[in-house]
Coordinates of C-alpha atoms in Angstrom, one line a residue:
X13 CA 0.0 0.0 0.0
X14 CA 1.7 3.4 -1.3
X15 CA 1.7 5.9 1.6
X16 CA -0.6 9.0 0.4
X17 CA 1.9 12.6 0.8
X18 CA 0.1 15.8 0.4
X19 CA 3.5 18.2 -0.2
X20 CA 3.3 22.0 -0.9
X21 CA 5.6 23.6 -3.3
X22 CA 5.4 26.6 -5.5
X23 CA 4.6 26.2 -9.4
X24 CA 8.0 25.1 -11.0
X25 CA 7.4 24.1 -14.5
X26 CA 9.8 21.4 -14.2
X27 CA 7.5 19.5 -11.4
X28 CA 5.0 19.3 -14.4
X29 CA 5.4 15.9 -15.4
X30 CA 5.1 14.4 -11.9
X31 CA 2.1 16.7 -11.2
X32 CA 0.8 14.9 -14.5
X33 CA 1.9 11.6 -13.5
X34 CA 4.3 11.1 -16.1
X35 CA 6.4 10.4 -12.8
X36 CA 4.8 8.0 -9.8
X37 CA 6.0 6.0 -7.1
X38 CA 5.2 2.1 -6.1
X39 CA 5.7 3.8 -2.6
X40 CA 4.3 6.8 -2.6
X41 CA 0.8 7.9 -3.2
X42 CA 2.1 11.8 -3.9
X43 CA -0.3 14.7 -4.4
X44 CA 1.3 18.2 -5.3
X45 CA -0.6 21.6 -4.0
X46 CA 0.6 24.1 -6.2
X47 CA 1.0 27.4 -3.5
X48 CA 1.7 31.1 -4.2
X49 CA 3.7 31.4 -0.9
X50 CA 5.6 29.2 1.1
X51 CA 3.8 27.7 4.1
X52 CA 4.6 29.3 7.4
X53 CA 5.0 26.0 9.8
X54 CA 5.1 22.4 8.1
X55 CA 5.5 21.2 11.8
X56 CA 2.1 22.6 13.1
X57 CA 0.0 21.8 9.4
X58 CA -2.8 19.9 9.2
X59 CA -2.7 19.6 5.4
X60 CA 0.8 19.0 4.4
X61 CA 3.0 16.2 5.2
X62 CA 6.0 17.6 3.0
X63 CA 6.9 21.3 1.9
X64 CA 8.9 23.3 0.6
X65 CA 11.0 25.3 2.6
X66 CA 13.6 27.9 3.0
X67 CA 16.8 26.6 3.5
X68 CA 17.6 30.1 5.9
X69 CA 14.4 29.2 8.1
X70 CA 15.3 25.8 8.0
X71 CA 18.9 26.3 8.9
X72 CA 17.7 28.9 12.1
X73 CA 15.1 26.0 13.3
X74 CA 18.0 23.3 13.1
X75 CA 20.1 25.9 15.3
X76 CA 17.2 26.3 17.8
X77 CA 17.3 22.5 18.3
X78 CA 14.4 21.6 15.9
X79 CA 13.1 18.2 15.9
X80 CA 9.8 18.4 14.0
X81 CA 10.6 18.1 10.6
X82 CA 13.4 16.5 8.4
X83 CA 15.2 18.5 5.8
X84 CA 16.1 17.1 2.5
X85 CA 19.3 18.4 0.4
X86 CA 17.0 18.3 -2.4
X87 CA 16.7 21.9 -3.8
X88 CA 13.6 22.6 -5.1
X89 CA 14.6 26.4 -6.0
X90 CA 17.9 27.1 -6.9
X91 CA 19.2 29.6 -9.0
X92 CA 22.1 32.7 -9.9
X93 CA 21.7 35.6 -8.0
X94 CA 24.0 38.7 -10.0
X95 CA 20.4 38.4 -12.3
X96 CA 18.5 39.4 -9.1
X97 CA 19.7 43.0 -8.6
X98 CA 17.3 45.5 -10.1
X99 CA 17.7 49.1 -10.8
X100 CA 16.7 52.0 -13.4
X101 CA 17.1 52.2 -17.2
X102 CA 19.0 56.0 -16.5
X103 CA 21.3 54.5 -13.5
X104 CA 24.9 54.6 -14.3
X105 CA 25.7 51.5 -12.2
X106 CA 26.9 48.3 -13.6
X107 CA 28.8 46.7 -11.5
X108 CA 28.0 45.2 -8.3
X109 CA 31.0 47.2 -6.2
X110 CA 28.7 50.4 -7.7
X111 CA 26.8 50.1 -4.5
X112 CA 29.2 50.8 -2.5
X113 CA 26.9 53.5 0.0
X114 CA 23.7 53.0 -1.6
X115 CA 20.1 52.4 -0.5
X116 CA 19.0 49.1 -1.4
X117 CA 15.4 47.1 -0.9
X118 CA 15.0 44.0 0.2
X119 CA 11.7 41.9 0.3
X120 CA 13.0 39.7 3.4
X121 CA 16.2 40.3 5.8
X122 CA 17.0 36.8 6.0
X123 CA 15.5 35.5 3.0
X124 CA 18.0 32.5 1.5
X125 CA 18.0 34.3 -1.4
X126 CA 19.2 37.6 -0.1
X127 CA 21.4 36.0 2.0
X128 CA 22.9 34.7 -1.5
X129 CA 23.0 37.8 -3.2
X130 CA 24.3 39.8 -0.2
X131 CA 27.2 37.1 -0.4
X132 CA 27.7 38.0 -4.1
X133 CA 27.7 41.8 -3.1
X134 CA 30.4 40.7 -0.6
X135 CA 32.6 39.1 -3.2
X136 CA 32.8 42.3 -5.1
X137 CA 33.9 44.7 -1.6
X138 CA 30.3 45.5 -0.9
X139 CA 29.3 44.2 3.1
X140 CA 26.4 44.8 5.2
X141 CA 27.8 48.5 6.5
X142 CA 28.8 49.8 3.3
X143 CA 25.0 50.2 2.1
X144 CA 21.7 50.9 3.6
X145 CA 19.4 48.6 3.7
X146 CA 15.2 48.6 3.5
X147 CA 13.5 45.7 3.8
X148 CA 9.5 45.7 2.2
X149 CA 7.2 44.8 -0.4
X150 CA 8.2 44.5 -3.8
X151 CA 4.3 46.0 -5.2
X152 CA 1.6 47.3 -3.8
X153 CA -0.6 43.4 -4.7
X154 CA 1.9 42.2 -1.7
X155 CA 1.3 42.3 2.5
X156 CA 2.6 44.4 4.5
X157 CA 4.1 42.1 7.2
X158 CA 7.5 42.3 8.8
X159 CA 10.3 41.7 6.3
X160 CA 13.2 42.6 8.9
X161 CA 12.2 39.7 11.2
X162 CA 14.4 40.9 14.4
X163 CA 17.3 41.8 12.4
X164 CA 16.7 45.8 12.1
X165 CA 20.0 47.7 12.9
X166 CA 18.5 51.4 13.4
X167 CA 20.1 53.4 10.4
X168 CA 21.7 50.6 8.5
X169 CA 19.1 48.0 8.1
X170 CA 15.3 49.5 8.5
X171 CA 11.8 48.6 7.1
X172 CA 11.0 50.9 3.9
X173 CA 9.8 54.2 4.4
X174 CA 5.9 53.9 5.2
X175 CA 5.7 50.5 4.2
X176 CA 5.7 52.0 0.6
X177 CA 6.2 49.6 -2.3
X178 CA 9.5 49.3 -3.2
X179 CA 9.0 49.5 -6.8
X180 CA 7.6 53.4 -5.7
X181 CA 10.7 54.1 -3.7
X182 CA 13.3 53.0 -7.0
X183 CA 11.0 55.0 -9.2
X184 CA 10.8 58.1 -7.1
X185 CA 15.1 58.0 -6.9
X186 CA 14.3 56.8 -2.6
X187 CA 16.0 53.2 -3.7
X188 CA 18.9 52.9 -6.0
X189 CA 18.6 49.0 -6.3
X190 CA 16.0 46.6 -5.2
X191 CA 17.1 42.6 -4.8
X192 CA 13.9 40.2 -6.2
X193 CA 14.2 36.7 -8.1
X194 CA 10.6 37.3 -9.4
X195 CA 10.2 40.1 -11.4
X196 CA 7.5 42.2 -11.5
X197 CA 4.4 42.5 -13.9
X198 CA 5.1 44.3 -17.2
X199 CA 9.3 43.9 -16.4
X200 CA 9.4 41.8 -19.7
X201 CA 7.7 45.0 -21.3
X202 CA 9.3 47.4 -23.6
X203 CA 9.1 50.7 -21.6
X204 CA 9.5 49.1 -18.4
X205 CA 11.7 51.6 -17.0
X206 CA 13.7 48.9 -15.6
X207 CA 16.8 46.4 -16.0
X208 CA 19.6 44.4 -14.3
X209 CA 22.3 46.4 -12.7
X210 CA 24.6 44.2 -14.5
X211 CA 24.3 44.2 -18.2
X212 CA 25.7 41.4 -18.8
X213 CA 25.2 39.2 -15.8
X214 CA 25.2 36.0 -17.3
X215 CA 28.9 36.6 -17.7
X216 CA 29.1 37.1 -13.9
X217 CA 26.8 34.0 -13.2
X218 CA 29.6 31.4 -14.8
X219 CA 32.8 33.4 -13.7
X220 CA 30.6 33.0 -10.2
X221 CA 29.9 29.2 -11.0
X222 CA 33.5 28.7 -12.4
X223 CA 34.8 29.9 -8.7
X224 CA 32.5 28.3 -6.0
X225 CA 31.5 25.2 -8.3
X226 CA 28.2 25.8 -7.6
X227 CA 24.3 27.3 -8.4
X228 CA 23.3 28.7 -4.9
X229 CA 20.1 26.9 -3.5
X230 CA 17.4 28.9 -1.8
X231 CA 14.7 26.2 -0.8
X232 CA 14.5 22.5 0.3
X233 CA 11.7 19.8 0.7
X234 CA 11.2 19.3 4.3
X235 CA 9.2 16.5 5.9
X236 CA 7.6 15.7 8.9
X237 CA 9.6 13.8 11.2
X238 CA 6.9 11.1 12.5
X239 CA 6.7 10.5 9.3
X240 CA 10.1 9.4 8.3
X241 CA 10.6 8.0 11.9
X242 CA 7.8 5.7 10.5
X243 CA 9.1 5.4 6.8
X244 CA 12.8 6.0 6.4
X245 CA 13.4 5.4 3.2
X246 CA 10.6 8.2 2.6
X247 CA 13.2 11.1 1.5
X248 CA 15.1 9.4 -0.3
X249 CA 11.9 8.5 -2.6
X250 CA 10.4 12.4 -2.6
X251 CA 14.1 13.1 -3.6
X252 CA 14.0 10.6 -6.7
X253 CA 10.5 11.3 -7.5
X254 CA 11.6 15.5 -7.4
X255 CA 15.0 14.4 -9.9
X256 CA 12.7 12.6 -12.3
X257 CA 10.3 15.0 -12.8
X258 CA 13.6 17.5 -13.6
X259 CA 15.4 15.0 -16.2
X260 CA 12.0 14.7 -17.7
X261 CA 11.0 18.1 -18.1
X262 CA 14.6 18.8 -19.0
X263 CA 14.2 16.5 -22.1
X264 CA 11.2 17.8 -23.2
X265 CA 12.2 21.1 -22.8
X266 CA 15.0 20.7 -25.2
X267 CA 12.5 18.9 -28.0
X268 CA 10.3 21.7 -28.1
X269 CA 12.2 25.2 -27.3
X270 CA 10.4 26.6 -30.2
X271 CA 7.9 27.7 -28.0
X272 CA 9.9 30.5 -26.8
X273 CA 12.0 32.4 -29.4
X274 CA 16.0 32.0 -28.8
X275 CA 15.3 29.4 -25.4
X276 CA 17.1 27.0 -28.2
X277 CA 20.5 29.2 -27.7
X278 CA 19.8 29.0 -23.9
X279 CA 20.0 25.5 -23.5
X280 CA 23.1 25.6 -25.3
X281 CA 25.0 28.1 -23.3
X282 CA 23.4 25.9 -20.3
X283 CA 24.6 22.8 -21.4
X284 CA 28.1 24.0 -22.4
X285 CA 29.0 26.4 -19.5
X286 CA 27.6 24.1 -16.5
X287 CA 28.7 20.4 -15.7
X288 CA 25.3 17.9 -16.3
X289 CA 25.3 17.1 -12.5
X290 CA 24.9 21.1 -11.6
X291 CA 21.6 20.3 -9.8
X292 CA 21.9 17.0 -8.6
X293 CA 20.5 16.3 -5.0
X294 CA 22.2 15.1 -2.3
X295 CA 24.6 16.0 0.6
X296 CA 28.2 15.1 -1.1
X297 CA 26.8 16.9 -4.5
X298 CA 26.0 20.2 -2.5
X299 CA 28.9 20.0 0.5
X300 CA 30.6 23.0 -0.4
X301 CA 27.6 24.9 -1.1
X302 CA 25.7 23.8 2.2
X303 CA 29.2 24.9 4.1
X304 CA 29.4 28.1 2.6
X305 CA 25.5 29.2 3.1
X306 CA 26.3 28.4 6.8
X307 CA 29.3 30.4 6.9
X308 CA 27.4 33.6 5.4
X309 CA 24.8 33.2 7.5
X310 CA 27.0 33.4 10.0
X311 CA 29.2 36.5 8.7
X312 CA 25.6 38.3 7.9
X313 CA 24.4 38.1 11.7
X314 CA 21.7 35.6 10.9
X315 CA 23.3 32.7 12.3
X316 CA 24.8 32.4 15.7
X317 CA 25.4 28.5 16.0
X318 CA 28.3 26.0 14.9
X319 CA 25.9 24.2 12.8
X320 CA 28.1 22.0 10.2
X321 CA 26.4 20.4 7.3
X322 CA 26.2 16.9 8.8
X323 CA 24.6 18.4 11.7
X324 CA 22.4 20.7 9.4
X325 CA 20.9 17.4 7.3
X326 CA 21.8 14.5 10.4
X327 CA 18.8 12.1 8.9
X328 CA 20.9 12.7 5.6
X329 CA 24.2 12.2 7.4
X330 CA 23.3 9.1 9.0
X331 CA 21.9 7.2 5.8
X332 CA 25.3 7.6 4.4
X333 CA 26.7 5.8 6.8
X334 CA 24.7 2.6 6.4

């Protein structure tokens, strides 16, 4: 009898094929709710067995001494960051080290993604005190809620200016950058008023990829504890199931690129500027990356523990060694 998982993740197009059932388990009877935001607390749900998580939240909780739920090194969003740095069409920055003393938005303190691209800022001479920081909404379609999340540092890090959009605040010269992996409606648009800082920031992304060896992840699958206590071989099988679904999707992807004019030339460059294992799942596949997320989060203020990545994914840690 397959064990029934209900697991919340946002809408990647490359779960399609297992949401369709092109992928299925002998083990796992897996239903997919497709969410707009994360869910707060898998622990405490009464809906979802598995989620996706951040891996920042998830790292704090393991610090705290979590017990609840089991992380999986299985990154279900990962992704360059230099392409994540938004400014004007009339600024005269282009380089990360441009902001150097300049007010920059952010739509969550310790979001993993920020906590990325705050890393790449570092690479390039830019820290924490060499800007000023505003944490808020990107739009005016998104809550106001608490974006700093105890991490506010009275004229360095702050919420935005009246809770105003962000986008407002760049427009109206308030902002000179705003960091978001999710661009807004009519970005795409001629006339946007918008760009990346860098111009060409794929260029960045592989001398970035050719140096760390990696593509930063920003969320995990999670699962409730009891439920691997009572099924252990239960991440390993989400974990496949996720991997599938990505090959698949991968592969049809390629057949039919004509549906987006020039994606042909993008799987290229893909395919011939990162290795084929550059998303594979696992804790030896993402060692280095895991250790170096802990250590910013650490250099950032975010993280006050000696958290290793063994200790970070034990379940993970401990199947390895039988």
């Amino acid at each position: 009898m397959r064990v029934p998982i209900k697991i919340a993740t946002r809408d990647w197009d490359y779960l399609t094929p297992l949401i369709f059932g092109d992928i299925s388990s002998d083990r796992v009877e897996l239903q997919v709710d497709r969410v707009g935001t994360l869910i707060p607390d898998l622990a405490s749900s009464d809906i979802y067995d598995a989620a996706e998580v951040s891996f920042s939240r998830y790292t704090s909780a393991m610090a705290e001494g979590a017990e609840t739920i089991v992380g999986i090194p299985c990154f279900i969003m990962r992704g360059f960051r230099h392409r994540c740095v938004v400014t004007t069409e009339a600024s005269p920055m282009t380089r990360l080290s441009d902001l150097a003393g300049k007010r920059i938005g952010v739509t969550g303190w310790r979001d993993s993604g920020n906590t990325w691209t705050r890393a790449a800022l570092r690479r390039e001479g830019v820290d924490i005190e060499d800007a000023f920081w505003f944490a808020g909404r990107l739009t005016a379609n998104h809550p106001i809620v608490d974006r700093l999340d105890g991490y506010g540092l009275a004229g360095r890090i702050e919420a935005a200016p009246g809770e105003r959009p962000m986008l407002e605040l760049l427009a109206k010269g308030e902002l000179d950058a705003i960091f978001t992996p999710f661009m807004p409606d009519g970005y795409f648009e001629n006339g946007a008023g918008l760009r990346q800082l860098l111009p060409d920031f794929a260029a960045a992304e592989k001398a970035y990829f050719d140096e760390v060896g990696y593509v930063p992840g920003m969320h995990i699958i999670a699962v409730k504890a009891e439920l691997v206590h009572d099924h252990p071989w239960l991440p390993g099988e989400l974990t496949r199931l996720v991997d599938e679904s990505q090959r698949l999707w991968t592969s049809k992807r390629r057949k039919y690129a004509e549906t987006t004019p020039w994606m042909f030339d993008e799987l290229l460059r893909s395919a011939r500027d990162l290795p084929p294992t550059w998303n594979d799942s696992g804790l030896d596949a993402n060692f280095r990356m895991i250790e170096d997320f802990i250590a910013e989060l650490r250099d950032q203020g975010i993280l006050q523990s000696e958290l290793t990545p063994h200790s970070l994914f034990p379940f993970e840690a401990r199947r390895r060694l039988t």
